Every structure is written in C-alpha cells, then in structure tokens.
mmCIF file of C-alpha atoms in Angstrom:
data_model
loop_
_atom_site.group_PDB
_atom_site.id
_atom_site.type_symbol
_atom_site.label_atom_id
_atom_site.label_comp_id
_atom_site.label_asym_id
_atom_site.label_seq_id
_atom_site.Cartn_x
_atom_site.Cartn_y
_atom_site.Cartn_z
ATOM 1 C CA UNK A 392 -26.335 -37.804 2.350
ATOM 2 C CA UNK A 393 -28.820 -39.029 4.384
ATOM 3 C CA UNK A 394 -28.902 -39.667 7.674
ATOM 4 C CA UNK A 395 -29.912 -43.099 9.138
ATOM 5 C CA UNK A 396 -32.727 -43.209 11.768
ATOM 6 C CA UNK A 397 -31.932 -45.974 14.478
ATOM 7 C CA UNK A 398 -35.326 -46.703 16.169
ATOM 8 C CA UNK A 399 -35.125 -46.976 19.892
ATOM 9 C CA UNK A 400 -33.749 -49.812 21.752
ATOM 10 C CA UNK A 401 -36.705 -50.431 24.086
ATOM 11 C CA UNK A 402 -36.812 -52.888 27.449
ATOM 12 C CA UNK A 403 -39.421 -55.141 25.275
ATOM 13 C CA UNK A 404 -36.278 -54.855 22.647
ATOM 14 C CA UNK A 405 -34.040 -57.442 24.357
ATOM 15 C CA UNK A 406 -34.206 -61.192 24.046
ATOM 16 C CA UNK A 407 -34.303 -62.391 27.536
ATOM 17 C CA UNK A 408 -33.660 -65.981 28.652
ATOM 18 C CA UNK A 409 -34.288 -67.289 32.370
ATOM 19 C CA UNK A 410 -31.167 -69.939 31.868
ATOM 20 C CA UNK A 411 -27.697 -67.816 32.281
ATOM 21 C CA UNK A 412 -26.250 -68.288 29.054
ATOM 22 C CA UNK A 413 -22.342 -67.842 29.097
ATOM 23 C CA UNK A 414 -21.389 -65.500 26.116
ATOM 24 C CA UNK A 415 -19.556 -68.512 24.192
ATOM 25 C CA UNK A 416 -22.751 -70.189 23.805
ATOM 26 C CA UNK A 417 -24.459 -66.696 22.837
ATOM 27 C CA UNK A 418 -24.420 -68.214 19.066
ATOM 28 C CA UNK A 419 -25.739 -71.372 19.602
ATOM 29 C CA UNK A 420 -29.082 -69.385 20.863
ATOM 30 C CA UNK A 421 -29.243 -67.281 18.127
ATOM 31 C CA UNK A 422 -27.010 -66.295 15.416
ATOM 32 C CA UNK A 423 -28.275 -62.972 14.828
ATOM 33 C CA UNK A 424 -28.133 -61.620 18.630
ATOM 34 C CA UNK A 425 -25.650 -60.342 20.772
ATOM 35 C CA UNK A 426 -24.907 -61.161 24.500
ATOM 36 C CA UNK A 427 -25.326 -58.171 26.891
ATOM 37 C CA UNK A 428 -25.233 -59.636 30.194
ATOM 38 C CA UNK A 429 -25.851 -62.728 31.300
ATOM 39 C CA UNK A 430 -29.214 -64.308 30.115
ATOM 40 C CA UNK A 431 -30.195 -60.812 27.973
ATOM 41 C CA UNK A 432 -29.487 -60.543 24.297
ATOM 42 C CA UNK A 433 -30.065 -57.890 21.870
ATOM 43 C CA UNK A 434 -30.797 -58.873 18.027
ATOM 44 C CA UNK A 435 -28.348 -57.282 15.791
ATOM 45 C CA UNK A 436 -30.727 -56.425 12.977
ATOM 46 C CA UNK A 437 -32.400 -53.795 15.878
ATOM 47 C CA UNK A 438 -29.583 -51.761 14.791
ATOM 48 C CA UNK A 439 -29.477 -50.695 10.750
ATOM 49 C CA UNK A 440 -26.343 -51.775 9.154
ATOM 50 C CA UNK A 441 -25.718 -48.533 7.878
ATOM 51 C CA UNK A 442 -25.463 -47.202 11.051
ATOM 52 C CA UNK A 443 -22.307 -44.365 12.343
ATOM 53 C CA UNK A 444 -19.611 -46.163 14.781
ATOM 54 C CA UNK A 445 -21.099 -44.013 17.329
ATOM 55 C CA UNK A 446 -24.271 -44.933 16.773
ATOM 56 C CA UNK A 447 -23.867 -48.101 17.572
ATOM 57 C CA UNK A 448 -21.813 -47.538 20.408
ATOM 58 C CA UNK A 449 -24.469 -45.718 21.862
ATOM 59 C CA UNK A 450 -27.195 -48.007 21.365
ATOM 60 C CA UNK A 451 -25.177 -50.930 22.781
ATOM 61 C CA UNK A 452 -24.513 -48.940 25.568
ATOM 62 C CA UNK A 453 -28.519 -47.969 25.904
ATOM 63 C CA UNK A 454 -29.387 -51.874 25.735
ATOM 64 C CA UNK A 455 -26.733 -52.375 28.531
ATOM 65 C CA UNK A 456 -28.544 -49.976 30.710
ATOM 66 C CA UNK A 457 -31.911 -52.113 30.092
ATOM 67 C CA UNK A 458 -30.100 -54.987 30.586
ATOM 68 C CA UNK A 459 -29.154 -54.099 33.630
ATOM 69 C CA UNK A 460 -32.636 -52.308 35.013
ATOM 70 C CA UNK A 461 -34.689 -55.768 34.060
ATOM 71 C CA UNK A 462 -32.712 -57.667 36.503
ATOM 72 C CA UNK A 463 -33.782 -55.387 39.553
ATOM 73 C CA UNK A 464 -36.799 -56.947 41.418
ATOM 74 C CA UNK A 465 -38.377 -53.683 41.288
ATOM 75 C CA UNK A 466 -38.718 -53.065 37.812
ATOM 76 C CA UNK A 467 -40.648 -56.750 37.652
ATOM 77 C CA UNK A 468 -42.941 -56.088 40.584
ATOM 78 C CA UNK A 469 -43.809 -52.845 40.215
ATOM 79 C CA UNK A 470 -46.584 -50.972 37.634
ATOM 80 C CA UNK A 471 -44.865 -49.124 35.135
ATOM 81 C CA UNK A 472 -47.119 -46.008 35.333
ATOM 82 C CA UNK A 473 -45.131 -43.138 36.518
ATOM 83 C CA UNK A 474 -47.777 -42.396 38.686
ATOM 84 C CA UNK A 475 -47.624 -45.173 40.777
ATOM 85 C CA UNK A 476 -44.013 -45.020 41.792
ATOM 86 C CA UNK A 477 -44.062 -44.357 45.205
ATOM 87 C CA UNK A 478 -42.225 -46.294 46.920
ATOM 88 C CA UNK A 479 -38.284 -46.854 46.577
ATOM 89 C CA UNK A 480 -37.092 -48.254 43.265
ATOM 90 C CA UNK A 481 -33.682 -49.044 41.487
ATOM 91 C CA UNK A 482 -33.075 -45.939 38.990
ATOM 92 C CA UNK A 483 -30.420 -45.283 36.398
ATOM 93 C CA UNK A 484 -28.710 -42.353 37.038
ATOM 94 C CA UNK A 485 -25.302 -40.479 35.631
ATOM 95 C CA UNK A 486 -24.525 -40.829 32.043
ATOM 96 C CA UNK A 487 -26.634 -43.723 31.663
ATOM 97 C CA UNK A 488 -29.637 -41.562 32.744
ATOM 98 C CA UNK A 489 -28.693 -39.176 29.706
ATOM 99 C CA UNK A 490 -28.131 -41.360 27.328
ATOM 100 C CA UNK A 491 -31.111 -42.925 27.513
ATOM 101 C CA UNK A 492 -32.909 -39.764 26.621
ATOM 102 C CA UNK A 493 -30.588 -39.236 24.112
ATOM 103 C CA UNK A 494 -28.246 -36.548 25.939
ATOM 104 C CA UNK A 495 -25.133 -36.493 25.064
ATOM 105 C CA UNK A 496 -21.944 -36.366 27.723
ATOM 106 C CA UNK A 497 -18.569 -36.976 27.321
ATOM 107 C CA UNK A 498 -18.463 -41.019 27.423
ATOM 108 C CA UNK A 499 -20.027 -42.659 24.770
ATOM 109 C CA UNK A 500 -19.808 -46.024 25.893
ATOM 110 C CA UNK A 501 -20.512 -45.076 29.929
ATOM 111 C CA UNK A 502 -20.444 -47.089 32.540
ATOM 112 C CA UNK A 503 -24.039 -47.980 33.871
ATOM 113 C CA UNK A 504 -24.846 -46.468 37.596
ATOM 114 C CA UNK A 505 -27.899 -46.401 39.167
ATOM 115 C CA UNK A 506 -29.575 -45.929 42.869
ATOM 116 C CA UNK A 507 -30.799 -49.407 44.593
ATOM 117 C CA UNK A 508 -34.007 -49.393 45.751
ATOM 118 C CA UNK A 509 -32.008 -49.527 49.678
ATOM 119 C CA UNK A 510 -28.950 -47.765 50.099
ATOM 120 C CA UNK A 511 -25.507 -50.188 50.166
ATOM 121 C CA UNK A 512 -21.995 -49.857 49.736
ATOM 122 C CA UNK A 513 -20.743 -48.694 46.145
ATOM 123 C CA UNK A 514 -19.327 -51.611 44.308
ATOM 124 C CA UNK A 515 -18.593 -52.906 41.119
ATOM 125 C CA UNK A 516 -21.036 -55.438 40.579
ATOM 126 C CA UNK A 517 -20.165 -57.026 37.020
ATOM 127 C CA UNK A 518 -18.290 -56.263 34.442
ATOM 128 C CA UNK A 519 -20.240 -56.016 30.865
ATOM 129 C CA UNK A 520 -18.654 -58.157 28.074
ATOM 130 C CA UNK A 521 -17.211 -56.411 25.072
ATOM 131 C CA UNK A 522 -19.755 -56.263 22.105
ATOM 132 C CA UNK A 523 -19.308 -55.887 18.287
ATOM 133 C CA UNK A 524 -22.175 -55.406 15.694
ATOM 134 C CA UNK A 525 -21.433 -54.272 11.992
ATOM 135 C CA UNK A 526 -17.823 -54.458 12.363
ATOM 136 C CA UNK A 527 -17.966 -51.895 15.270
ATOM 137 C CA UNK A 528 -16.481 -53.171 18.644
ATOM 138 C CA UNK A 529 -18.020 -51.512 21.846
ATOM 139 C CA UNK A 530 -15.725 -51.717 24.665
ATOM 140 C CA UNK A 531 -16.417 -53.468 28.000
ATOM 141 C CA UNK A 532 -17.814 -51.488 30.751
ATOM 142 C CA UNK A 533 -18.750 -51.554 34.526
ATOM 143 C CA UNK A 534 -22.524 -52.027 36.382
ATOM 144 C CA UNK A 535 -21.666 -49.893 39.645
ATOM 145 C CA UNK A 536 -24.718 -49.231 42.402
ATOM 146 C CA UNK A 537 -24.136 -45.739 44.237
ATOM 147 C CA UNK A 538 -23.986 -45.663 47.737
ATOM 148 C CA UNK A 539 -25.562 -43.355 49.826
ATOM 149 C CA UNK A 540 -29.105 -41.349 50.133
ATOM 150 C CA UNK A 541 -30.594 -40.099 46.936
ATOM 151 C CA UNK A 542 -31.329 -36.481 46.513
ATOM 152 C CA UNK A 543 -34.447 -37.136 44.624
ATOM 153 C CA UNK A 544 -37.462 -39.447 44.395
ATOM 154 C CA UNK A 545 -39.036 -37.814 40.774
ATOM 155 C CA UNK A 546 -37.847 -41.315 39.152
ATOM 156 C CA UNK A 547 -39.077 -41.618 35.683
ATOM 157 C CA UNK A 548 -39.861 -44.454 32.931
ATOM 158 C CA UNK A 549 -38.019 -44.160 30.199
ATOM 159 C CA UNK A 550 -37.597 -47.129 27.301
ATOM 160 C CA UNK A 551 -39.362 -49.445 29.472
ATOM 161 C CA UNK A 552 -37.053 -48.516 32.645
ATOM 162 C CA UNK A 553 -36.591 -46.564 35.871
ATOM 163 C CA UNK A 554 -34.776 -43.500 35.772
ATOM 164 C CA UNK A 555 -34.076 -40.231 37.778
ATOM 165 C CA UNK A 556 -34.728 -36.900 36.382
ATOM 166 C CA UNK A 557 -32.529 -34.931 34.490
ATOM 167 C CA UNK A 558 -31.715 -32.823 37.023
ATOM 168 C CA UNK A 559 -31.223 -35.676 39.771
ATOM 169 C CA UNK A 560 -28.817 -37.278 37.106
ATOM 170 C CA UNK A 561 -26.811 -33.566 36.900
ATOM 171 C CA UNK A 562 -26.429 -33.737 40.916
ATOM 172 C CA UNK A 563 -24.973 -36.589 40.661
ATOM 173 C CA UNK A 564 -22.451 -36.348 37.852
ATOM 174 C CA UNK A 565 -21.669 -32.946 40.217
ATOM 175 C CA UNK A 566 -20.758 -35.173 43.201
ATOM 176 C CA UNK A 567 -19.270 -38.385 42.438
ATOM 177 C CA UNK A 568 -17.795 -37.938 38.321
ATOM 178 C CA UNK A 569 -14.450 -36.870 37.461
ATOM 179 C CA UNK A 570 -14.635 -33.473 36.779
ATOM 180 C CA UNK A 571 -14.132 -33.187 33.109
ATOM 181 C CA UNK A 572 -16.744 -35.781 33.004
ATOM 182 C CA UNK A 573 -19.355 -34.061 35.101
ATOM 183 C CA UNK A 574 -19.235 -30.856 33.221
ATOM 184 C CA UNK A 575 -19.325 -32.023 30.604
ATOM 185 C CA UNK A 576 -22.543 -34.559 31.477
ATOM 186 C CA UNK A 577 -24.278 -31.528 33.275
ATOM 187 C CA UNK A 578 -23.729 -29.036 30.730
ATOM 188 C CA UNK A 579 -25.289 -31.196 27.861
ATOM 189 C CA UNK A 580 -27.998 -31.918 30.598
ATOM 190 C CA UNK A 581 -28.794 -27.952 31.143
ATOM 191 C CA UNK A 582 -29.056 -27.598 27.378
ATOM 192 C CA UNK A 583 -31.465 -30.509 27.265
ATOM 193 C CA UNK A 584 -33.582 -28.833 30.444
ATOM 194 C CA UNK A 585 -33.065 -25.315 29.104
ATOM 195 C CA UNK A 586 -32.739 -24.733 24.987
ATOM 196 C CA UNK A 587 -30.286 -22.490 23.968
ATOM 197 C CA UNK A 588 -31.882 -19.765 21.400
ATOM 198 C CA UNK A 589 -28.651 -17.955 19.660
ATOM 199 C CA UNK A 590 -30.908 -14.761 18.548
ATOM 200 C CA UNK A 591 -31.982 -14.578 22.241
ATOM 201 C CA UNK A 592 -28.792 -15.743 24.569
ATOM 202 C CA UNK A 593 -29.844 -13.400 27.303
ATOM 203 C CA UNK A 594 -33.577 -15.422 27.782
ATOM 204 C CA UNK A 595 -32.098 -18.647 27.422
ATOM 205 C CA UNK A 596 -29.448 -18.372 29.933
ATOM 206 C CA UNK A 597 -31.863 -16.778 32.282
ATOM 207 C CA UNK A 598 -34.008 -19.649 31.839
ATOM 208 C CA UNK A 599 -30.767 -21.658 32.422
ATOM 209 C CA UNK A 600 -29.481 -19.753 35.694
ATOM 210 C CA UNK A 601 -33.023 -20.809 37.007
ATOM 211 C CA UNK A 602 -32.335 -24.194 36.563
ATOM 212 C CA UNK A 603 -29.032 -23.732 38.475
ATOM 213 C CA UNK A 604 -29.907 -21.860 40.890
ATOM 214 C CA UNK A 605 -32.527 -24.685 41.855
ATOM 215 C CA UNK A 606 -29.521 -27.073 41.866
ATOM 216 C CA UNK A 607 -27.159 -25.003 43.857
ATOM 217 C CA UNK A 608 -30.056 -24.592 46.674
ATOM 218 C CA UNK A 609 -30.278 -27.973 46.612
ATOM 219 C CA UNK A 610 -26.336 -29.075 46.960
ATOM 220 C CA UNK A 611 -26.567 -26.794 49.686
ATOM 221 C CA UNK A 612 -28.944 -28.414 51.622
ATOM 222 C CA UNK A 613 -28.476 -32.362 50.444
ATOM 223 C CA UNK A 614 -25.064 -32.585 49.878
ATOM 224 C CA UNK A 615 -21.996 -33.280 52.033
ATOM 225 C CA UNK A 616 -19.468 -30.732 53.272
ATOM 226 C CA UNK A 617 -17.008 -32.477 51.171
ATOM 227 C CA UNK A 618 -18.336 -33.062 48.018
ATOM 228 C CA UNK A 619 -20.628 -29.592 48.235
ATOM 229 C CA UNK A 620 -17.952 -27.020 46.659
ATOM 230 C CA UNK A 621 -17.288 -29.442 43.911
ATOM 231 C CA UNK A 622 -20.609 -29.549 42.787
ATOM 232 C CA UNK A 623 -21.604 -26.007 43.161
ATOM 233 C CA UNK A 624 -17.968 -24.871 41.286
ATOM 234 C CA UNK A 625 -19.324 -27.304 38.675
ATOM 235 C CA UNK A 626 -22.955 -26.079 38.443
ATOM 236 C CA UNK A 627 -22.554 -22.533 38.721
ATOM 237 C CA UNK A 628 -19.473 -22.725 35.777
ATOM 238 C CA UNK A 629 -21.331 -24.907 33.088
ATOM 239 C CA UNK A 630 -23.329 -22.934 30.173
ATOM 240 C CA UNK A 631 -26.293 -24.057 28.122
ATOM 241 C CA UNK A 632 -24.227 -22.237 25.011
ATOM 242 C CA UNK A 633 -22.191 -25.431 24.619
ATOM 243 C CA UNK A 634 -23.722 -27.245 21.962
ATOM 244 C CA UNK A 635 -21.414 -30.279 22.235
ATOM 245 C CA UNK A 636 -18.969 -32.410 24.539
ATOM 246 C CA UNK A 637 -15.836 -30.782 22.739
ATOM 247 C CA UNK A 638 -17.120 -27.355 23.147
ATOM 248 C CA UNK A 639 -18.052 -27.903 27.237
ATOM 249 C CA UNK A 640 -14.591 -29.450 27.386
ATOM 250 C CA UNK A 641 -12.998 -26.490 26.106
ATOM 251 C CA UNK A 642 -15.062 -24.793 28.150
ATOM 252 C CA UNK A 643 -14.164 -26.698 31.287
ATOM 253 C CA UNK A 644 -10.693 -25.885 30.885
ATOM 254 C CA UNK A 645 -10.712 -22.579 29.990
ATOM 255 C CA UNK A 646 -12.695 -22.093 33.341
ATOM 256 C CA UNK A 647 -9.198 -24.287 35.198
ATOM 257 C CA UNK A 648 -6.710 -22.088 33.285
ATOM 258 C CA UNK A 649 -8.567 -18.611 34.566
ATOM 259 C CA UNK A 650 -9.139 -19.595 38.088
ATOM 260 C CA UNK A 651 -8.527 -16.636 39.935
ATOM 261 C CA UNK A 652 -8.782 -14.111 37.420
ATOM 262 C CA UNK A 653 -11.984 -12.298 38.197
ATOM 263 C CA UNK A 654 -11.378 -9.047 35.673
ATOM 264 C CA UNK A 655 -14.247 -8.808 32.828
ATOM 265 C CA UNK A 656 -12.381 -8.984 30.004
ATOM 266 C CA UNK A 657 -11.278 -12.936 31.144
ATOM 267 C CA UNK A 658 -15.044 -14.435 31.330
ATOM 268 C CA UNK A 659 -15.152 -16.110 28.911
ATOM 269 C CA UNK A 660 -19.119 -16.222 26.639
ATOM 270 C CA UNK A 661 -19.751 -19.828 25.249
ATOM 271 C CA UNK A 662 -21.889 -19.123 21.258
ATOM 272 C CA UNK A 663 -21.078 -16.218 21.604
ATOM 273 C CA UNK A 664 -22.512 -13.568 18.811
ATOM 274 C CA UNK A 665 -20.546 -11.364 16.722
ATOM 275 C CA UNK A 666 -21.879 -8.935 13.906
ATOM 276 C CA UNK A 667 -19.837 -8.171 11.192
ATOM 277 C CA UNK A 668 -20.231 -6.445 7.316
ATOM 278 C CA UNK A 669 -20.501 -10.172 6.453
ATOM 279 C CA UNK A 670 -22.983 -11.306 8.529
ATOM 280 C CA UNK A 671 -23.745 -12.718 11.681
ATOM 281 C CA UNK A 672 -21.813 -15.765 13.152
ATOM 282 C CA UNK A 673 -21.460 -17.298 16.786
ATOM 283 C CA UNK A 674 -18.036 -18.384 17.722
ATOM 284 C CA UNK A 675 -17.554 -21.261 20.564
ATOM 285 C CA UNK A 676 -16.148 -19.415 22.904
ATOM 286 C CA UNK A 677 -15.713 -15.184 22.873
ATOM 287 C CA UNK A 678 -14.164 -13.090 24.937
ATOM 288 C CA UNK A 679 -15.671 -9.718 23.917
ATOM 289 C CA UNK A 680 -13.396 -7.388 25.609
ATOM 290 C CA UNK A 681 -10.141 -8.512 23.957
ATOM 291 C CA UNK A 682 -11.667 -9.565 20.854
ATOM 292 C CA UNK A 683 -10.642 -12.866 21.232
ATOM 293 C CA UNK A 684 -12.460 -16.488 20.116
ATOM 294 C CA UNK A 685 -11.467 -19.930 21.209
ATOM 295 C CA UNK A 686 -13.248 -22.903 18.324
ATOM 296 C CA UNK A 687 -13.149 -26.456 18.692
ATOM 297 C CA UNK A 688 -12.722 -27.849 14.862
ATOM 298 C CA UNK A 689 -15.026 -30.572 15.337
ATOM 299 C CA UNK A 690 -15.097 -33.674 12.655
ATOM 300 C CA UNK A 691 -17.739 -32.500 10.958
ATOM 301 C CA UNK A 692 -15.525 -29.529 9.758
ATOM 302 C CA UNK A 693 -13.135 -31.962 9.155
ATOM 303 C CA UNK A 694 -15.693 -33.745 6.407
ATOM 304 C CA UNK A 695 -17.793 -30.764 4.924
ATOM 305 C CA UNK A 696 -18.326 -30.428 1.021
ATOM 306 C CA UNK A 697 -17.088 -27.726 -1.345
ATOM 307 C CA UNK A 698 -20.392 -25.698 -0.236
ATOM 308 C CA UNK A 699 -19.964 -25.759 3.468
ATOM 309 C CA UNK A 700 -16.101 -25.271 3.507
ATOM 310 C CA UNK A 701 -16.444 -22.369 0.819
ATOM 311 C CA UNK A 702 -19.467 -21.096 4.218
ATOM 312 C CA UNK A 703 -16.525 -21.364 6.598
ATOM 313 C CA UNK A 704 -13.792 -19.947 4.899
ATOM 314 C CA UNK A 705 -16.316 -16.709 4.184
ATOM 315 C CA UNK A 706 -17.238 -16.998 8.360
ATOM 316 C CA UNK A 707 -13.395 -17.492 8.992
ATOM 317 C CA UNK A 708 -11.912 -14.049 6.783
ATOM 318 C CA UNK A 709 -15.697 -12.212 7.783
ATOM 319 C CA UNK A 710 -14.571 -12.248 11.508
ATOM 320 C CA UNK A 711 -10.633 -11.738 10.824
ATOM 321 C CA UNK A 712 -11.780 -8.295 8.992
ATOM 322 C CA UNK A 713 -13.877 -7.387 11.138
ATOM 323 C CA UNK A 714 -10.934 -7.259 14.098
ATOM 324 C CA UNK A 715 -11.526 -10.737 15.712
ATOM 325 C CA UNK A 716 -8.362 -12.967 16.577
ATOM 326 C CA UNK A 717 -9.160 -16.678 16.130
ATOM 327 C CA UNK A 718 -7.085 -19.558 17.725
ATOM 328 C CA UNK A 719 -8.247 -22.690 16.883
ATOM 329 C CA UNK A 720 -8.049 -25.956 18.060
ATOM 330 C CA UNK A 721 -8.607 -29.576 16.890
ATOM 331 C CA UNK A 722 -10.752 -32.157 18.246
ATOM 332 C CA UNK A 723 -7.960 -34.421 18.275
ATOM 333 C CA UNK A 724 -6.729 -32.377 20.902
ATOM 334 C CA UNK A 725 -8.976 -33.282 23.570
ATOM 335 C CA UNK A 726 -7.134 -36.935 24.041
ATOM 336 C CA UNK A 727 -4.697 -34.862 25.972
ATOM 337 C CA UNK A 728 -6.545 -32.649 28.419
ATOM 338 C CA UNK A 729 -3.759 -31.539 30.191
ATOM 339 C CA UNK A 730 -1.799 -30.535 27.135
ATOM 340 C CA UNK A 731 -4.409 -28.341 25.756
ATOM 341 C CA UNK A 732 -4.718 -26.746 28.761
ATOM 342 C CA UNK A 733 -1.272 -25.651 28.706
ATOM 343 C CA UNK A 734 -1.705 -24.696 25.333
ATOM 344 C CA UNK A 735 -4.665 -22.549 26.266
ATOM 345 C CA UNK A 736 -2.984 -21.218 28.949
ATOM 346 C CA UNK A 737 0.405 -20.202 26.759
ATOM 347 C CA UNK A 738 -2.755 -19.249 24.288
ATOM 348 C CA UNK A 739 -4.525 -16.924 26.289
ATOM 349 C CA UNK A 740 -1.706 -15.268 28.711
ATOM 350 C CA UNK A 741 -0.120 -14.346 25.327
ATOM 351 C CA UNK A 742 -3.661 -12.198 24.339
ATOM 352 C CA UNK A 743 -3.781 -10.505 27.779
ATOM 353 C CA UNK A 744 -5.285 -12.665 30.464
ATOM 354 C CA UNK A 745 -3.689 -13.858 33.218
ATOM 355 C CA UNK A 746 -3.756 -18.095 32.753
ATOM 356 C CA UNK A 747 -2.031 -20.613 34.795
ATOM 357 C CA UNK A 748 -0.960 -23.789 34.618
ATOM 358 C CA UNK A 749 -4.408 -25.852 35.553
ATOM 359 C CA UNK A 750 -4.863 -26.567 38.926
ATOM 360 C CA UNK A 751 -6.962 -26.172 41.244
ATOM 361 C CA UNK A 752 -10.203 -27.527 43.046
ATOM 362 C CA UNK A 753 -11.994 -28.245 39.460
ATOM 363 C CA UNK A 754 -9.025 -29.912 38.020
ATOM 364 C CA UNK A 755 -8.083 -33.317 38.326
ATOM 365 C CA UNK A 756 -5.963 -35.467 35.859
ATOM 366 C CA UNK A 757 -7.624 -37.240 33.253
ATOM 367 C CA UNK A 758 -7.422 -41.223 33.489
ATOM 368 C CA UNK A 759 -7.266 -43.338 30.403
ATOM 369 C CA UNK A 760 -10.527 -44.590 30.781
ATOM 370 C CA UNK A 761 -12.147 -41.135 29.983
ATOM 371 C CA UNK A 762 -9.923 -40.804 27.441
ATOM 372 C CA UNK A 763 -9.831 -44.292 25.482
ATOM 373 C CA UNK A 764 -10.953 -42.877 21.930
ATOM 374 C CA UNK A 765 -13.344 -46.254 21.433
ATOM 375 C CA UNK A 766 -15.279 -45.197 24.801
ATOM 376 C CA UNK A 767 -15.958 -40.854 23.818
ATOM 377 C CA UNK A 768 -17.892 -39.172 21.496
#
C-alpha cells in the first residue's frame, strides 16, 4: 500500500484575516477552511483526504503552532533570515518545537509553548478550539508562554516560524514536562540529533553521550537547584536506541522499576543485537546478562500481511532457540502507565532483578491529559 505524502503546512499555508472571526462564522468565510485561532484558518484540501488519523492530527497541531507564532509582533517585524536574529524573539519550544521538524514525542496533539521575546509569568493564554478534517476530530489544546530566562538564543526558522534548537527544546521538556512526557520528547529528540546505526550501536551512542554530556554541562550551570536533578536523571537515562514513543516509554519505566539496582546484569540495552543460527535481529529492550528481552507490540505488528507475520514468527522461535526469554507487551498497554509498571516490575523480579514498585524522583503519576488516546501517538 502506499503511503500518502502530506506536503508541509507552511506559515504562508494559513488563511489569515485581520477581522477576529468567531469559529461559528468560520463557514460563512469559507467552506473549505478550518478555524485555528481566532482570525487564522487553514484550508482543508492542504491536507490529502487519504490521509492516517494521525496524520492529520499532527498537521492540525503544526498549523496551530503557526497560528500561534504569526500573532507575535516579532515574527512580523523582524527579517526572517536566520542570520539576522539577534535580538530577543518569541520561539516555539517543547513538543511543538519537535513536531514541527517532524520529531516525534509522546503527545500527538501537544499543547503549543514557546519563549516571549521578554520573560513573564507562565499562563495559559487561550485555549485552541477543537478541529475536525476528513472525519478526524483533533482535540482542543492550550497556547502557554514559559516563564523564566531561556537557556539558549540559537532560535531557528522553521515553516515560516521562530523556533529553538533541538537541543534547547530537550532542556526544556527536561525541566518543566511531566516526566513520561519529557523522556519520551528528549529521547526522540537525541535520535533526531544523533542517528542510531544498529550494525554500529557503540559509534552511535558515543555520538549520542556527546550530545548529553553537552546538555548535562549545561543543566549544571543554567538550571535551578530544583529542577537540576530532574533534568540530568532524565538526560543521562534516555537512549538514541528507541526508535519510537512506545519503546522510550517502556524504556522510561523500566529505568523507575530498577531504581536502585546498580548490578550489570539489570541495565537494561534499548535495540539491542542478538545473533542467532537464524540470523540477526534487535530486540527493544535486552538485558544481555540474563538473557532477557522486553518488546513493545506496536500497531504495525498488529496489521502486517502474511509475509511480514510469517518474518516475525521466524524472528520470534529464532531467538526462543537460541536461549532468549521474550515477554511481550502491547501497545494498548501504555494507557495505563502505572499498571505496566507493576507488571514489569512482577515481570522482571520474577527473571532475577531486583524491581520495585515505581517510585521515585523520575516517577510521577500520569494525568489523563497525557493519556487521552485522541491526543498520543
């Protein structure tokens, strides 16, 4: 089947009025565009009918970001060559920040931050109206301007837009996100900055831990007392191995469950290689001491033809013979956080290692919000 290319929502995308235009009257403008905010519209045909559900979260949730961005006085009086930022301007930053570039994090649908041009006090400033295009309802979400000093001044143009770097946006996450949320953001961010190569693990997470090591020298410096362990916990755990939010989830709370245990044969190795008579595979998570590997069943595996299944089922009894217990668990799974990491624990205490119930400084419960289905990838 082929896959449907959705071309870039842009700034010069939206359909801007300079009336405000309350979203009953949306119509009456145009038939064929949808209200984003409050005098910005976005025409539906900019996103192909065919289009995934997610897909057109997404790009909803890009266009927000835009929307947003074009009604800072910044973006309108300043050039648009990177070169001649130089003097403070409102940037997106946090999820928004990746999505734009077409990183994924855990929230599909994220709320849009970004940085003032002058520091002020962190509130909500408007709420974004729900959307739907193609039959596919995008949820409403929140504008919110960070408080504070920025870490950074590398901002960047992206679709027509200020935004911070990649690595400003990971700092970020690492101080004021949920924690789930922010590892998950940052590792999808380190694998953007830093390419993971599976037949050569050990140069790619070198080439990683010099990314992080920038960032923990930073926190150090820049960042608060109180928000410092956080993000350096956060930064120093995440792995470029995680190829996707359910993987750095699992991830994230395998890292809660084995706080504390510091033996070798509990660190856990995100795609992590295994030869066998059958061939080579690369499991989510290994643990190469015990023997052990933790998957995340995805939907794709959920929706793969005779072809690939008959593939999986040859990866799945290639591994089993060759020694390797598998425990498995279903994407499904991650709309209760705290119940899979029970699971895990009860999972990996009864192979050996010495889990706990989570807790901790990385662990914090999970609020609906992260969790609404409509709102994650």
């Amino acid at each position: 089947m082929t896959e449907t290319i959705i071309e870039p929502v842009t700034a010069s995308t939206l359909l801007r009025s300079t009336r405000a235009s309350p979203a009953s009257r949306s119509n009456e403008r145009d038939p064929h565009a949808v209200l984003l905010r409050r005098g910005h519209f976005l025409r539906v045909s900019t996103i192909p009918q065919e289009a995934a559900r997610w897909k057109v979260r997404r790009e909803i949730s890009i266009a927000r970001s835009l929307a947003v961005m074009l009604d800072q006085p910044s973006v309108h009086t300043r050039s648009t060559s990177i070169g001649d930022i130089d003097h403070p301007i409102a940037a997106l930053t946090m999820d928004a920040a990746l999505a734009i570039r077409g990183i994924e994090s855990w929230l599909n649908v994220p709320d849009v931050h970004y940085w003032p041009p002058v520091a002020g006090s962190r509130t909500i400033l408007k709420k974004l109206p729900e959307v739907e295009v193609h039959g596919h309802k995008v949820p409403v979400s929140n504008v919110r301007r960070l408080a504070g000093i920025r870490l950074r001044a590398d901002t960047e143009m992206v679709r027509g837009v200020p935004v911070v770097s990649i690595e400003e946006a990971m700092l970020d996450l690492a101080r004021y996100a949920h924690p789930l949320q922010a590892w998950v953001g940052c590792s999808m961010a380190l694998r953007a900055i830093a390419p993971f190569d599976p037949r050569d693990p050990a140069a790619s997470r070198r080439q990683a831990d010099r990314v992080k090591l920038g960032l923990l020298e930073e926190v150090s410096r820049k960042i608060a007392k109180r928000q410092s362990r956080r993000a350096q916990d956060i930064i120093r755990g995440i792995d470029s191995g995680n190829q996707n939010s359910g993987e750095a989830a699992l991830y994230w709370l395998t890292s809660v469950v084995l706080r504390g245990d510091e033996s070798s044969a509990s660190r856990p190795v995100p795609q992590m290689s295994v030869s066998t008579p059958g061939g080579r595979f690369f499991l989510d998570i290994g643990f190469p001491e015990i023997g052990l590997g933790l998957e995340m069943d995805g939907r794709t595996k959920l929706s793969m033809g005779a072809d690939a299944l008959g593939s999986w089922m040859d990866r799945q009894h290639a591994l089993l013979r060759a020694g390797w217990k598998l425990v498995r668990y279903p994407y499904s799974s991650l709309s209760d956080p705290e119940g899979l990491a029970h699971l895990l624990a009860a999972d990996l205490s009864a192979h050996g290692l010495r889990a706990q119930a989570p807790g901790g400084p990385m662990w914090r419960p999970v609020s609906s919000y992260l969790l609404a289905p409509e709102r994650r990838f």
